[in-house]
Coordinates of C-alpha atoms in Angstrom, one line a residue:
M1 CA 11.6 11.7 55.4
F2 CA 13.9 9.3 57.8
D3 CA 16.0 5.9 56.0
L4 CA 14.2 3.4 57.4
H5 CA 17.8 0.9 57.9
R6 CA 19.2 3.8 59.3
L7 CA 16.9 4.1 62.2
R8 CA 17.2 0.7 62.8
L9 CA 20.8 1.1 63.7
L10 CA 19.7 3.1 66.5
R11 CA 17.6 1.0 67.6
E12 CA 20.6 -1.3 67.3
L13 CA 22.4 0.5 69.5
K14 CA 20.1 1.7 72.4
H15 CA 19.3 -2.0 72.6
R16 CA 23.2 -3.4 72.1
G17 CA 25.0 -0.8 73.7
T18 CA 28.0 -0.2 72.1
L19 CA 29.1 0.8 68.1
A20 CA 31.3 -2.2 68.0
A21 CA 27.9 -5.4 69.1
V22 CA 26.4 -3.4 66.6
A23 CA 28.9 -3.5 64.2
S24 CA 29.5 -7.1 65.1
A25 CA 25.4 -8.0 65.0
L26 CA 25.2 -7.1 61.0
S27 CA 28.0 -7.9 59.7
Y28 CA 29.0 -4.3 59.8
S29 CA 32.7 -2.3 60.4
P30 CA 32.1 0.1 63.1
S31 CA 33.8 2.8 60.6
T32 CA 30.0 1.8 58.3
I33 CA 27.9 2.2 61.9
S34 CA 29.1 5.4 63.0
Q35 CA 29.0 6.9 59.4
Q36 CA 24.9 5.3 58.6
L37 CA 23.9 7.3 62.3
A38 CA 26.8 11.0 61.1
L39 CA 23.8 10.2 58.5
L40 CA 20.0 10.6 60.2
E41 CA 21.9 12.3 62.0
S42 CA 21.8 15.1 59.1
E43 CA 18.2 14.0 58.3
A44 CA 17.2 14.9 62.3
G45 CA 18.6 18.3 62.3
V46 CA 19.8 17.0 66.2
P47 CA 23.1 15.8 67.7
L48 CA 21.6 12.2 68.1
L49 CA 24.7 10.4 69.9
E50 CA 26.8 12.6 72.7
P51 CA 29.9 10.2 74.2
V52 CA 30.0 8.7 77.7
G53 CA 34.0 8.4 78.2
R54 CA 34.6 6.1 75.2
R55 CA 31.8 5.0 74.7
V56 CA 28.6 6.0 72.7
R57 CA 24.7 7.7 74.5
L58 CA 21.7 8.1 72.5
T59 CA 20.1 11.2 73.4
P60 CA 16.6 12.1 73.4
Q61 CA 15.4 13.1 70.7
A62 CA 17.8 9.7 69.5
E63 CA 14.9 7.8 71.9
I64 CA 12.1 9.8 70.7
L65 CA 13.2 8.4 67.5
V66 CA 13.7 5.0 68.5
A67 CA 10.2 4.6 70.5
H68 CA 9.0 5.9 66.7
T69 CA 10.8 2.9 64.7
E70 CA 10.2 0.6 67.5
V71 CA 6.2 1.2 65.8
L72 CA 7.3 1.4 62.8
L73 CA 9.0 -2.4 63.1
E74 CA 5.5 -3.8 65.2
R75 CA 3.5 -2.2 61.3
L76 CA 6.1 -4.6 59.5
E77 CA 6.0 -7.7 62.0
Q78 CA 2.2 -7.4 61.2
A79 CA 3.0 -7.1 57.5
E80 CA 5.3 -10.0 57.8
A81 CA 2.9 -12.0 59.5
D82 CA -0.9 -10.9 56.8
I83 CA 2.6 -12.3 54.2
A84 CA 2.7 -15.3 55.5
T85 CA -1.1 -16.0 56.6
S86 CA -1.8 -15.5 52.7
L87 CA 0.6 -18.6 50.9
T88 CA -0.5 -21.8 51.7
D89 CA 3.1 -23.6 52.5
L90 CA 4.7 -22.5 56.2
V91 CA 8.8 -21.3 54.8
G92 CA 11.2 -19.2 55.9
T93 CA 13.4 -19.6 59.2
M94 CA 11.8 -20.3 62.9
R95 CA 14.8 -19.1 65.8
I96 CA 13.8 -18.9 69.1
A97 CA 15.7 -19.6 71.9
S98 CA 15.3 -22.0 75.5
F99 CA 16.5 -22.6 78.3
Q100 CA 17.8 -26.0 79.8
T101 CA 15.1 -27.1 80.6
A102 CA 12.6 -26.5 77.8
A103 CA 14.7 -27.0 75.1
L104 CA 16.0 -30.1 77.2
V105 CA 11.7 -32.5 77.1
L106 CA 9.5 -30.0 75.4
V107 CA 11.0 -28.9 72.9
P108 CA 12.5 -31.6 70.5
T109 CA 9.1 -33.2 70.4
A110 CA 8.4 -29.5 69.8
L111 CA 10.5 -29.8 66.8
T112 CA 8.7 -33.5 65.7
L113 CA 5.9 -31.8 65.5
L114 CA 6.8 -28.6 63.5
R115 CA 8.8 -31.3 60.6
N116 CA 5.5 -33.3 60.8
A117 CA 3.4 -30.6 60.1
H118 CA 5.7 -28.4 58.3
P119 CA 8.3 -29.3 56.8
L120 CA 9.2 -26.1 54.6
L121 CA 9.8 -24.5 58.1
R122 CA 13.5 -23.9 59.5
V123 CA 14.1 -24.3 62.6
H124 CA 17.3 -22.7 64.7
V125 CA 17.6 -22.9 68.4
T126 CA 19.3 -22.0 70.7
Q127 CA 19.9 -22.7 74.4
M128 CA 20.0 -19.5 76.0
E129 CA 19.2 -18.4 79.5
R130 CA 16.8 -15.2 80.5
E131 CA 19.5 -12.9 81.4
S132 CA 20.6 -13.1 77.5
A133 CA 17.4 -14.7 75.7
V134 CA 15.5 -11.6 76.5
P135 CA 18.0 -8.5 74.8
A136 CA 18.3 -11.1 72.2
L137 CA 14.6 -10.9 71.1
L138 CA 14.2 -7.9 71.4
A139 CA 17.1 -7.1 69.7
R140 CA 15.5 -9.2 66.8
D141 CA 18.5 -13.0 66.7
F142 CA 15.7 -14.2 68.1
D143 CA 12.1 -15.2 67.0
L144 CA 10.6 -16.5 70.1
V145 CA 12.4 -17.4 73.5
I146 CA 11.5 -19.4 76.0
D147 CA 11.1 -17.9 79.8
V148 CA 10.5 -18.2 83.1
E149 CA 9.1 -17.4 85.6
Y150 CA 9.0 -18.2 89.8
P151 CA 7.4 -17.2 92.7
G152 CA 7.1 -14.3 94.0
D153 CA 9.8 -13.0 90.9
P154 CA 7.7 -11.6 88.8
S155 CA 9.9 -11.2 85.2
P156 CA 10.1 -7.3 83.9
R157 CA 7.6 -7.2 80.6
P158 CA 8.6 -4.3 77.8
A159 CA 5.9 -2.8 76.5
E160 CA 7.7 -4.6 73.5
L161 CA 7.3 -8.2 73.5
E162 CA 4.4 -9.8 74.3
Q163 CA 3.6 -13.2 76.7
E164 CA 1.3 -16.5 76.1
D165 CA 1.7 -18.6 78.8
L166 CA 3.0 -22.2 77.5
C167 CA 2.2 -23.9 82.0
E168 CA 2.7 -24.3 85.3
D169 CA 6.4 -26.6 86.5
S170 CA 5.8 -28.2 89.9
L171 CA 8.6 -27.1 92.2
H172 CA 9.7 -29.8 95.1
L173 CA 12.7 -29.6 97.5
A174 CA 15.1 -32.5 96.2
R175 CA 17.7 -34.8 99.4
P176 CA 19.1 -38.2 99.4
G177 CA 17.3 -41.0 101.5
N178 CA 14.2 -41.2 102.2
A179 CA 11.2 -38.2 103.1
D180 CA 9.7 -36.8 106.9
S181 CA 5.8 -37.6 104.9
S182 CA 5.0 -36.2 108.3
A183 CA 7.6 -32.6 108.2
S184 CA 5.7 -29.7 106.9
P185 CA 7.6 -27.5 104.2
Q186 CA 9.6 -25.2 106.2
E187 CA 9.7 -27.8 108.6
A188 CA 11.9 -29.7 105.4
L189 CA 13.7 -27.0 104.7
R190 CA 14.9 -25.6 108.5
A191 CA 16.3 -29.5 108.4
L192 CA 18.4 -29.4 106.2
A193 CA 19.9 -25.7 106.9
D194 CA 22.7 -27.8 108.0
H195 CA 23.4 -29.5 104.7
P196 CA 24.9 -29.2 101.3
W197 CA 23.4 -27.4 98.7
I198 CA 23.3 -27.0 94.4
M199 CA 21.8 -23.9 93.3
E200 CA 22.1 -21.9 90.1
P201 CA 24.8 -19.6 89.7
E202 CA 24.5 -15.8 91.3
G203 CA 22.9 -13.7 89.5
T204 CA 20.5 -15.9 87.9
V205 CA 16.5 -15.3 88.8
P206 CA 16.3 -19.4 90.4
R207 CA 19.0 -18.7 92.9
R208 CA 17.2 -15.2 93.5
W209 CA 14.2 -17.9 93.8
A210 CA 16.4 -20.2 95.8
M211 CA 18.7 -17.8 98.4
T212 CA 15.0 -15.4 99.5
L213 CA 12.9 -19.4 100.4
C214 CA 16.0 -20.7 102.4
R215 CA 16.6 -17.6 104.3
D216 CA 12.2 -17.0 105.2
A217 CA 12.6 -20.2 106.2
G218 CA 15.4 -18.9 108.7
F219 CA 18.6 -20.3 107.1
E220 CA 21.9 -19.1 104.9
P221 CA 22.3 -22.4 102.9
D222 CA 25.8 -23.6 102.7
V223 CA 25.7 -23.3 98.4
R224 CA 28.6 -26.0 97.9
Y225 CA 28.1 -26.3 93.9
E226 CA 27.1 -23.7 91.4
S227 CA 25.4 -24.8 87.9
T228 CA 22.6 -24.4 85.7
D229 CA 22.1 -27.7 84.6
H230 CA 19.3 -29.1 87.4
Y231 CA 20.4 -32.8 85.8
L232 CA 23.5 -32.8 87.3
H233 CA 21.3 -31.2 90.6
L234 CA 19.3 -33.8 90.1
R235 CA 22.9 -36.6 89.9
L236 CA 24.6 -34.2 93.2
V237 CA 21.3 -35.1 96.1
E238 CA 20.9 -39.2 93.6
Q239 CA 24.7 -39.5 95.5
G240 CA 24.3 -37.7 97.5
H241 CA 26.1 -34.5 98.0
A242 CA 23.7 -32.3 98.2
V243 CA 20.5 -30.2 99.0
A244 CA 18.5 -29.3 95.9
L245 CA 15.3 -27.0 94.5
L246 CA 14.4 -29.0 91.4
P247 CA 11.0 -28.7 88.4
A248 CA 8.8 -31.2 87.8
L249 CA 10.4 -31.1 84.8
A250 CA 13.8 -31.9 85.7
W251 CA 13.0 -35.8 85.3
Q252 CA 9.6 -35.1 83.7
G253 CA 9.1 -39.4 82.6
C254 CA 12.0 -41.1 84.4
P255 CA 10.9 -40.8 88.4
P256 CA 13.9 -39.5 90.1
A257 CA 15.5 -41.9 93.3
V258 CA 15.4 -38.9 95.5
A259 CA 13.2 -37.8 98.8
L260 CA 10.1 -35.0 97.3
H261 CA 9.2 -32.1 99.2
P262 CA 6.1 -29.8 99.0
L263 CA 7.3 -25.9 99.3
P264 CA 5.4 -23.8 100.7
T265 CA 2.4 -22.4 99.7
G266 CA 2.9 -19.8 97.2
Q267 CA 6.1 -21.6 96.5
Q268 CA 5.8 -24.2 94.0
A269 CA 5.7 -23.5 90.9
R270 CA 6.9 -21.5 88.7
R271 CA 5.6 -20.1 85.0
L272 CA 6.8 -21.1 81.5
F273 CA 5.8 -19.1 78.8
T274 CA 6.7 -17.9 75.3
A275 CA 7.1 -13.7 74.2
V276 CA 7.9 -12.7 71.3
R277 CA 8.3 -9.6 69.3
R278 CA 5.2 -6.9 69.6
G279 CA 2.8 -7.0 66.4
S280 CA 4.4 -10.9 64.9
S281 CA 2.2 -13.0 67.0
Q282 CA -0.3 -13.6 64.8
H283 CA 2.5 -14.8 62.0
P284 CA 2.0 -18.9 61.2
A285 CA 5.4 -19.3 61.7
I286 CA 5.2 -17.5 65.6
Q287 CA 1.8 -19.8 65.9
A288 CA 2.8 -23.2 64.4
T289 CA 5.6 -23.2 67.2
R290 CA 3.3 -22.2 69.8
Q291 CA 1.3 -25.2 69.2
A292 CA 3.8 -27.2 69.0
L293 CA 4.4 -26.8 72.2
R294 CA 1.5 -26.4 74.3
Q295 CA 1.2 -29.6 72.4
A296 CA 5.2 -30.6 74.0
V297 CA 3.4 -29.8 76.9
R298 CA 0.3 -32.3 76.6
Q299 CA 2.1 -35.3 75.6
T300 CA 5.6 -34.3 78.0
S301 CA 1.9 -34.4 81.1
R302 CA 1.2 -38.2 79.2
V303 CA 4.5 -39.6 80.0
A304 CA 5.4 -39.2 83.7
D305 CA 1.6 -39.7 84.9
D306 CA 1.8 -43.1 82.9
S307 CA 5.2 -43.0 85.0
P308 CA 6.1 -45.8 88.3
P309 CA 5.6 -43.0 91.3
S310 CA 9.1 -42.6 93.1
S311 CA 10.1 -44.5 96.0

């Protein structure tokens, strides 16, 4: 009979990569982790780790154990959901990771809704980009991630996670001054080929999407400014320092004083969604959080609809 605690340590090692990272995440010493995994090897009767330089990696037999551990943990997630459903009051802690724009625009409203509906539920929120948030969700550091997918660049969908659509967020080409309403989307892009641009840092999904969009229009953008903060993007456009590709959430409720152009067909919106570990989607705290986020989207949309158009 395998010890579930040791199986979880092996799973943690697969997701976190190093013994030191597992030890740090779980507040153990690396030697304690090594001892527990050595005992698991004895239980399995086969080697589970093999050295690779100064690190270790899982053997094929260890990968088999981790796959079965994922199934066990999924059933435990379902058990937790069933117990929580049986309770009258929603209690416990909900841990959320969100990229910046959603954290600024949607999360505060959702927190208010959750506080009013479930005052005993404790909610922790961390601003984190998807490149780090999804692995952290798999490693059980969070219960729910608010994620984003750009056109033509579908996000990986790990089998261990379940996704639910939240909304579409329209994308626009933003530039200082007045818009030329007669220009086609491709013409509007090409007209800004010699202008300085602000984009997200290299290696991020939005940067890859933006570079592809410009290259498809026939030019290499002059990227002089880099930031994950869309509000900085907007400020630099308003002050005439750069052009940018911006989502509508960046100015919900406060129309920007910049010219906006539509983007080419198929590139006009990004997809926002929530991701949770498989087996946890029926947990009342997950369901309540998703409901609050959907309501926050509706409230934000109403504010945008009631706002005067930008000049």
